[in-house]
Amino acid sequence: MPETLLIITAVAILLVTMAFLVIRLGMLSSMMRDLLGQQARMMEDKHRDMLKDLHEGLANQGDRISEALAKTSEQLRGTMEARLDQISGRVTERLDEGFKKTNETFISVMTRLATIDEAQKKIDSLTTNMVSLQELLGDKRSRGAFGEVQLEALVRNILPVAAYSMQYTLSNGSRVDCVLRLPPPTGMVAVDSKFPLENFHRMFDRDADEASRTSAQRQFKADVKKHVDDIAGKYILPPETCDGAVMFVPAEAVFAEIHAYHSDVVDYAMQKQVWIVSPTTLMAVLNTARAVLKDMETREQVHIIKHELSRLGKDFVRFDERMKKLADHIRQANQDVEEVHISSRKISQRFARIDAVDVDVPELEGKHALESDEN
């Protein structure tokens, strides 16, 4: 019995405890629900605030982005406008430069066309002159006059007037185109102009056959030899002239033909003491003659130079003697100045002692007598 009561009591206590726990759990559950509700509301408020802040931030960010985009767009528009202005300026500058160069090119082309037109006129005039020259050289007398004019021009440009004469008549009555007056032992040299042109042209005529050209070549050599014989027979008259003469060929082509392909003609002329020259080689001969004349003039003036040097030597001897005399006078004057300076120094010292009253009268008289003896 007592055990049953204890069990019942224990069960009752257990039931009461369980009821209390149930009640407590209910209260705790209610409290938890309230807390959870509050927490949920707080979370909802926080979420709402966060969403609001996020919305405001996004709105502000959108405004800033819009403002930045607007500024960037404005800057980009300004940059693009400046760049377009720069490009437009460069394009305008390039176009102006291109127009300028085109204008200069056009002016240059026009100038060149004018130059070409002027050159064409000169060519036409030269063609006319060449035809006239060809007609001139077609006649023997005209060729002779042409050679004489060319010879005279060369001689006049190189030699002094006293060293030559044009159209000079020798003692045998022959008139030579030019004579050169050179110093001994050369003496007077005759120069005659010859122009063997007709057969020379036939030698190179393309329309002629080989036989005609060969015949023209033989005749050309014969013409040159005939000229050599004429010069040797008429213009070599020792002792009036030297023992040789000069044959002037006015055309370089004819001269080159003779020396390049007709050495027998050159040898024949050398045997006859006739020297064949062209305008170029004649210039060399004339320059050599001018050097010889200048050397002769220098030698003629040597005695004058020696006389002047002798006089200058005598003047220098007199100058040296006078310089020695002047040096002696200067040394004597220097010695006199030194002596005067010594006397002046002694007098100054004596005045200084007198002012200081250093000496008595007898001693002063003795010293004065001694110094008088020394002087």
Short mmCIF file of C-alpha atoms in Angstrom, two decimals:
data_model
loop_
_atom_site.label_atom_id
_atom_site.label_comp_id
_atom_site.label_asym_id
_atom_site.label_seq_id
_atom_site.Cartn_x
_atom_site.Cartn_y
_atom_site.Cartn_z
CA MET A 1 0.00 0.00 0.00
CA PRO A 2 2.53 2.53 0.83
CA GLU A 3 4.43 1.58 -2.35
CA THR A 4 1.30 2.14 -4.41
CA LEU A 5 0.89 5.58 -2.97
CA LEU A 6 4.40 6.35 -3.69
CA ILE A 7 3.97 5.23 -7.26
CA ILE A 8 0.78 7.22 -7.60
CA THR A 9 2.43 10.20 -6.02
CA ALA A 10 5.37 9.89 -8.32
CA VAL A 11 3.08 9.53 -11.31
CA ALA A 12 1.10 12.55 -10.20
CA ILE A 13 4.23 14.54 -9.74
CA LEU A 14 5.43 13.37 -13.12
CA LEU A 15 2.15 14.37 -14.73
CA VAL A 16 2.22 17.73 -13.03
CA THR A 17 5.79 18.21 -14.18
CA MET A 18 4.87 17.18 -17.69
CA ALA A 19 1.87 19.53 -17.67
CA PHE A 20 4.16 22.29 -16.47
CA LEU A 21 6.63 21.46 -19.14
CA VAL A 22 3.90 21.42 -21.75
CA ILE A 23 2.62 24.74 -20.56
CA ARG A 24 6.16 26.08 -20.49
CA LEU A 25 6.82 24.74 -23.93
CA GLY A 26 3.69 26.40 -25.15
CA MET A 27 4.75 29.64 -23.63
CA LEU A 28 8.19 29.24 -25.12
CA SER A 29 6.65 28.37 -28.46
CA SER A 30 4.47 31.48 -28.27
CA MET A 31 7.47 33.52 -27.34
CA MET A 32 9.44 31.97 -30.17
CA ARG A 33 6.66 32.76 -32.60
CA ASP A 34 6.58 36.32 -31.33
CA LEU A 35 10.34 36.58 -31.57
CA LEU A 36 10.32 35.03 -35.00
CA GLY A 37 7.55 37.43 -36.04
CA GLN A 38 9.49 40.38 -34.72
CA GLN A 39 12.63 39.07 -36.35
CA ALA A 40 10.77 38.60 -39.61
CA ARG A 41 9.36 42.09 -39.40
CA MET A 42 12.79 43.45 -38.58
CA MET A 43 14.28 41.50 -41.48
CA GLU A 44 11.50 42.73 -43.71
CA ASP A 45 12.11 46.31 -42.62
CA LYS A 46 15.83 45.87 -43.18
CA HIS A 47 15.21 44.29 -46.55
CA ARG A 48 12.86 47.11 -47.40
CA ASP A 49 15.43 49.68 -46.27
CA MET A 50 18.15 47.85 -48.18
CA LEU A 51 15.96 47.72 -51.26
CA LYS A 52 15.17 51.39 -50.82
CA ASP A 53 18.85 52.23 -50.41
CA LEU A 54 19.66 49.99 -53.36
CA HIS A 55 17.00 51.69 -55.44
CA GLU A 56 18.25 55.12 -54.40
CA GLY A 57 21.88 54.04 -55.07
CA LEU A 58 20.94 52.67 -58.44
CA ALA A 59 19.04 55.84 -59.20
CA ASN A 60 22.02 58.00 -58.11
CA GLN A 61 24.40 55.75 -60.00
CA GLY A 62 22.19 56.02 -63.06
CA ASP A 63 22.21 59.80 -62.70
CA ARG A 64 25.99 59.82 -62.32
CA ILE A 65 26.36 57.45 -65.24
CA SER A 66 24.03 59.61 -67.31
CA GLU A 67 25.95 62.71 -66.29
CA ALA A 68 29.29 61.02 -67.05
CA LEU A 69 27.94 59.79 -70.35
CA ALA A 70 26.69 63.27 -71.12
CA LYS A 71 30.11 64.78 -70.25
CA THR A 72 31.91 62.06 -72.19
CA SER A 73 29.61 62.58 -75.13
CA GLU A 74 30.20 66.31 -74.95
CA GLN A 75 33.97 65.84 -74.75
CA LEU A 76 33.84 63.31 -77.56
CA ARG A 77 31.75 65.69 -79.62
CA GLY A 78 34.25 68.52 -78.94
CA THR A 79 37.20 66.25 -79.74
CA MET A 80 35.52 65.05 -82.91
CA GLU A 81 34.73 68.62 -83.94
CA ALA A 82 38.33 69.71 -83.25
CA ARG A 83 39.65 66.69 -85.09
CA LEU A 84 37.33 67.35 -87.99
CA ASP A 85 38.40 71.00 -88.02
CA GLN A 86 42.06 69.90 -87.98
CA ILE A 87 41.45 67.38 -90.74
CA SER A 88 39.52 69.98 -92.69
CA GLY A 89 42.37 72.45 -92.24
CA ARG A 90 44.93 69.89 -93.37
CA VAL A 91 42.80 68.90 -96.30
CA THR A 92 42.40 72.55 -97.23
CA GLU A 93 46.15 73.09 -96.79
CA ARG A 94 46.93 70.01 -98.89
CA LEU A 95 44.47 71.14 -101.52
CA ASP A 96 46.00 74.62 -101.55
CA GLU A 97 49.48 73.12 -101.73
CA GLY A 98 48.35 70.78 -104.48
CA PHE A 99 46.76 73.65 -106.38
CA LYS A 100 49.96 75.69 -105.87
CA LYS A 101 52.19 72.85 -107.09
CA THR A 102 49.84 72.22 -109.97
CA ASN A 103 49.95 75.90 -110.85
CA GLU A 104 53.76 75.92 -110.57
CA THR A 105 53.95 72.79 -112.70
CA PHE A 106 51.64 74.37 -115.23
CA ILE A 107 53.74 77.54 -115.28
CA SER A 108 56.91 75.43 -115.59
CA VAL A 109 55.37 73.46 -118.42
CA MET A 110 54.34 76.67 -120.13
CA THR A 111 57.86 78.09 -119.63
CA ARG A 112 59.40 74.92 -121.02
CA LEU A 113 57.02 74.97 -123.92
CA ALA A 114 58.06 78.56 -124.57
CA THR A 115 61.71 77.48 -124.28
CA ILE A 116 61.07 74.58 -126.64
CA ASP A 117 59.36 76.93 -129.05
CA GLU A 118 62.32 79.31 -128.82
CA ALA A 119 64.71 76.37 -129.29
CA GLN A 120 62.69 75.26 -132.29
CA LYS A 121 63.06 78.71 -133.74
CA LYS A 122 66.80 78.59 -133.08
CA ILE A 123 66.97 75.14 -134.66
CA ASP A 124 65.18 76.45 -137.70
CA SER A 125 67.58 79.39 -137.80
CA LEU A 126 70.51 77.03 -137.26
CA THR A 127 69.24 74.81 -140.06
CA THR A 128 69.11 77.85 -142.31
CA ASN A 129 72.62 78.80 -141.19
CA MET A 130 73.84 75.25 -141.76
CA VAL A 131 72.41 75.33 -145.27
CA SER A 132 74.13 78.67 -145.78
CA LEU A 133 77.36 77.24 -144.33
CA GLN A 134 77.07 74.23 -146.60
CA GLU A 135 76.56 76.52 -149.57
CA LEU A 136 79.48 78.62 -148.34
CA LEU A 137 81.78 75.62 -148.01
CA GLY A 138 80.71 74.33 -151.40
CA ASP A 139 82.74 77.07 -153.12
CA LYS A 140 86.55 77.00 -153.04
CA ARG A 141 86.93 80.75 -152.58
CA SER A 142 84.34 80.78 -149.83
CA ARG A 143 86.10 77.89 -148.09
CA GLY A 144 89.39 79.73 -148.37
CA ALA A 145 87.88 82.89 -146.86
CA PHE A 146 86.33 80.84 -144.05
CA GLY A 147 89.69 79.23 -143.22
CA GLU A 148 91.44 82.61 -143.27
CA VAL A 149 88.86 84.15 -140.93
CA GLN A 150 89.16 81.22 -138.51
CA LEU A 151 92.96 81.40 -138.64
CA GLU A 152 92.96 85.13 -137.95
CA ALA A 153 90.57 84.71 -135.02
CA LEU A 154 92.78 82.06 -133.40
CA VAL A 155 95.98 84.04 -133.86
CA ARG A 156 94.46 87.33 -132.67
CA ASN A 157 93.08 85.74 -129.50
CA ILE A 158 96.41 84.23 -128.44
CA LEU A 159 99.37 86.26 -129.73
CA PRO A 160 100.15 89.96 -129.30
CA VAL A 161 99.76 92.20 -132.34
CA ALA A 162 103.50 92.61 -132.87
CA ALA A 163 104.02 88.83 -133.06
CA TYR A 164 102.10 88.18 -136.29
CA SER A 165 100.95 89.69 -139.59
CA MET A 166 97.97 88.69 -141.72
CA GLN A 167 98.13 88.51 -145.54
CA TYR A 168 101.86 89.06 -145.54
CA THR A 169 103.73 89.36 -148.87
CA LEU A 170 107.11 87.61 -149.04
CA SER A 171 110.10 88.65 -151.09
CA ASN A 172 109.14 86.23 -153.90
CA GLY A 173 105.80 87.99 -154.32
CA SER A 174 103.77 85.19 -152.68
CA ARG A 175 101.10 86.29 -150.18
CA VAL A 176 100.71 84.01 -147.21
CA ASP A 177 97.65 84.06 -144.95
CA CYS A 178 99.69 84.66 -141.79
CA VAL A 179 103.29 84.88 -140.58
CA LEU A 180 104.41 84.37 -136.98
CA ARG A 181 107.38 86.46 -135.83
CA LEU A 182 109.21 84.23 -133.36
CA PRO A 183 112.59 84.92 -131.74
CA PRO A 184 115.80 83.43 -133.16
CA PRO A 185 116.71 80.84 -134.19
CA THR A 186 113.15 80.11 -135.36
CA GLY A 187 112.46 83.44 -137.00
CA MET A 188 109.41 84.03 -139.20
CA VAL A 189 107.01 81.09 -139.72
CA ALA A 190 104.47 81.11 -142.54
CA VAL A 191 100.97 79.74 -141.83
CA ASP A 192 98.61 79.12 -144.77
CA SER A 193 95.02 77.86 -144.64
CA LYS A 194 93.98 74.95 -146.89
CA PHE A 195 90.57 73.28 -146.97
CA PRO A 196 90.48 70.04 -149.10
CA LEU A 197 86.76 69.36 -148.65
CA GLU A 198 85.23 68.24 -151.97
CA ASN A 199 86.91 64.84 -152.30
CA PHE A 200 86.67 64.40 -148.53
CA HIS A 201 82.86 64.55 -148.80
CA ARG A 202 82.86 62.18 -151.76
CA MET A 203 84.87 59.69 -149.71
CA PHE A 204 81.92 59.33 -147.31
CA ASP A 205 79.06 59.66 -149.78
CA ARG A 206 76.67 56.79 -149.05
CA ASP A 207 75.02 57.05 -152.44
CA ALA A 208 78.32 56.54 -154.27
CA ASP A 209 79.70 53.10 -155.07
CA GLU A 210 82.93 51.67 -153.69
CA ALA A 211 84.94 52.53 -156.78
CA SER A 212 83.87 56.18 -156.60
CA ARG A 213 84.78 56.39 -152.91
CA THR A 214 88.18 54.80 -153.58
CA SER A 215 88.82 57.23 -156.39
CA ALA A 216 87.77 60.13 -154.15
CA GLN A 217 90.20 58.90 -151.50
CA ARG A 218 93.10 58.87 -153.96
CA GLN A 219 92.15 62.33 -155.16
CA PHE A 220 91.88 63.57 -151.56
CA LYS A 221 95.43 62.42 -150.85
CA ALA A 222 96.58 64.05 -154.07
CA ASP A 223 94.88 67.32 -153.05
CA VAL A 224 96.61 67.34 -149.68
CA LYS A 225 100.01 66.62 -151.22
CA LYS A 226 99.46 69.40 -153.77
CA HIS A 227 98.71 71.85 -150.93
CA VAL A 228 101.87 70.67 -149.16
CA ASP A 229 103.91 71.24 -152.31
CA ASP A 230 102.43 74.71 -152.80
CA ILE A 231 103.24 75.74 -149.24
CA ALA A 232 106.76 74.30 -149.39
CA GLY A 233 107.49 76.01 -152.72
CA LYS A 234 106.00 79.42 -151.93
CA TYR A 235 106.37 80.05 -148.20
CA ILE A 236 109.65 78.40 -147.16
CA LEU A 237 112.34 80.97 -148.05
CA PRO A 238 115.36 80.77 -145.73
CA PRO A 239 116.78 83.01 -144.35
CA GLU A 240 113.71 85.25 -144.75
CA THR A 241 111.56 82.56 -143.15
CA CYS A 242 112.45 79.51 -141.14
CA ASP A 243 113.08 76.19 -142.86
CA GLY A 244 109.50 75.05 -142.29
CA ALA A 245 105.89 76.20 -142.70
CA VAL A 246 102.47 75.40 -141.25
CA MET A 247 99.45 74.12 -143.17
CA PHE A 248 96.25 75.01 -141.29
CA VAL A 249 93.25 72.70 -141.92
CA PRO A 250 90.13 74.45 -140.51
CA ALA A 251 88.14 71.20 -140.07
CA GLU A 252 88.97 68.78 -137.23
CA ALA A 253 87.38 65.89 -139.16
CA VAL A 254 89.63 66.43 -142.17
CA PHE A 255 92.69 66.69 -139.90
CA ALA A 256 91.71 63.51 -138.06
CA GLU A 257 91.18 61.67 -141.35
CA ILE A 258 94.64 62.66 -142.56
CA HIS A 259 96.48 61.64 -139.39
CA ALA A 260 94.43 58.52 -138.70
CA TYR A 261 94.26 56.87 -142.12
CA HIS A 262 96.83 58.59 -144.35
CA SER A 263 100.14 58.41 -142.55
CA ASP A 264 101.97 58.47 -145.89
CA VAL A 265 100.60 61.96 -146.50
CA VAL A 266 101.79 63.06 -143.04
CA ASP A 267 105.25 61.62 -143.72
CA TYR A 268 105.33 63.38 -147.09
CA ALA A 269 104.48 66.69 -145.41
CA MET A 270 107.18 66.18 -142.77
CA GLN A 271 109.74 65.54 -145.54
CA LYS A 272 108.68 68.83 -147.11
CA GLN A 273 109.06 70.59 -143.71
CA VAL A 274 105.33 71.34 -143.66
CA TRP A 275 103.44 70.76 -140.39
CA ILE A 276 99.73 70.02 -140.75
CA VAL A 277 97.64 71.45 -137.89
CA SER A 278 93.96 71.72 -136.97
CA PRO A 279 92.29 74.50 -134.93
CA THR A 280 93.01 72.57 -131.71
CA THR A 281 96.64 71.78 -132.47
CA LEU A 282 97.21 75.29 -133.82
CA MET A 283 96.07 76.67 -130.46
CA ALA A 284 98.74 74.53 -128.80
CA VAL A 285 101.36 75.82 -131.25
CA LEU A 286 100.29 79.43 -130.68
CA ASN A 287 100.34 79.03 -126.89
CA THR A 288 103.86 77.61 -127.15
CA ALA A 289 104.86 80.57 -129.32
CA ARG A 290 103.39 82.99 -126.78
CA ALA A 291 105.40 81.31 -124.01
CA VAL A 292 108.57 81.62 -126.12
CA LEU A 293 107.86 85.32 -126.77
CA LYS A 294 107.28 85.95 -123.10
CA ASP A 295 110.51 84.18 -122.22
CA MET A 296 112.35 86.27 -124.80
CA GLU A 297 110.95 89.47 -123.35
CA THR A 298 112.01 88.35 -119.91
CA ARG A 299 115.55 87.63 -121.10
CA GLU A 300 115.70 91.03 -122.79
CA GLN A 301 114.86 92.65 -119.50
CA VAL A 302 117.47 90.69 -117.53
CA HIS A 303 120.20 93.36 -117.91
CA ILE A 304 117.78 96.02 -116.69
CA ILE A 305 116.90 93.83 -113.71
CA LYS A 306 120.62 93.28 -112.98
CA HIS A 307 121.33 97.03 -113.21
CA GLU A 308 118.47 97.81 -110.84
CA LEU A 309 119.66 95.10 -108.44
CA SER A 310 123.18 96.59 -108.52
CA ARG A 311 121.81 100.04 -107.72
CA LEU A 312 119.70 98.55 -104.97
CA GLY A 313 122.81 96.85 -103.52
CA LYS A 314 124.71 100.16 -103.44
CA ASP A 315 121.75 101.89 -101.80
CA PHE A 316 121.67 99.15 -99.19
CA VAL A 317 125.42 99.59 -98.46
CA ARG A 318 124.87 103.32 -97.89
CA PHE A 319 121.87 102.51 -95.73
CA ASP A 320 123.99 100.12 -93.63
CA GLU A 321 126.73 102.76 -93.15
CA ARG A 322 124.20 105.37 -92.10
CA MET A 323 122.58 102.92 -89.69
CA LYS A 324 125.96 102.29 -88.08
CA LYS A 325 126.53 106.04 -87.70
CA LEU A 326 123.08 106.42 -86.21
CA ALA A 327 123.77 103.56 -83.79
CA ASP A 328 127.06 105.24 -82.72
CA HIS A 329 125.23 108.53 -82.12
CA ILE A 330 122.59 106.72 -80.12
CA ARG A 331 125.24 105.00 -77.96
CA GLN A 332 127.09 108.31 -77.40
CA ALA A 333 123.83 110.03 -76.50
CA ASN A 334 123.03 107.21 -74.07
CA GLN A 335 126.46 107.55 -72.44
CA ASP A 336 126.00 111.33 -72.13
CA VAL A 337 122.61 110.82 -70.54
CA GLU A 338 124.14 108.41 -68.00
CA GLU A 339 126.86 110.91 -67.08
CA VAL A 340 124.32 113.71 -66.75
CA HIS A 341 122.24 111.43 -64.55
CA ILE A 342 125.28 110.72 -62.30
CA SER A 343 126.01 114.44 -61.94
CA SER A 344 122.36 115.14 -61.19
CA ARG A 345 122.30 112.44 -58.49
CA LYS A 346 125.45 113.85 -56.81
CA ILE A 347 124.05 117.38 -56.84
CA SER A 348 120.79 116.12 -55.33
CA GLN A 349 122.66 114.26 -52.57
CA ARG A 350 124.76 117.39 -51.81
CA PHE A 351 121.62 119.53 -51.52
CA ALA A 352 120.14 116.94 -49.19
CA ARG A 353 123.19 117.00 -46.89
CA ILE A 354 123.19 120.81 -46.88
CA ASP A 355 119.54 120.80 -45.84
CA ALA A 356 120.30 118.32 -43.06
CA VAL A 357 123.42 120.30 -41.94
CA ASP A 358 125.52 117.11 -41.89
CA VAL A 359 128.85 118.66 -42.79
CA ASP A 360 130.89 121.63 -41.59
CA VAL A 361 132.40 124.23 -43.87
CA PRO A 362 136.04 122.97 -43.97
CA GLU A 363 134.94 119.41 -44.60
CA LEU A 364 132.52 120.64 -47.25
CA GLU A 365 135.27 122.64 -48.94
CA GLY A 366 137.61 119.63 -48.91
CA LYS A 367 135.01 117.34 -50.38
CA HIS A 368 134.07 119.97 -52.92
CA ALA A 369 137.69 120.26 -54.02
CA LEU A 370 138.01 116.45 -54.20
CA GLU A 371 134.85 116.09 -56.28
CA SER A 372 136.02 118.95 -58.53
CA ASP A 373 139.25 117.01 -59.12
CA GLU A 374 137.29 113.83 -59.89
CA ASN A 375 135.03 115.62 -62.34
#
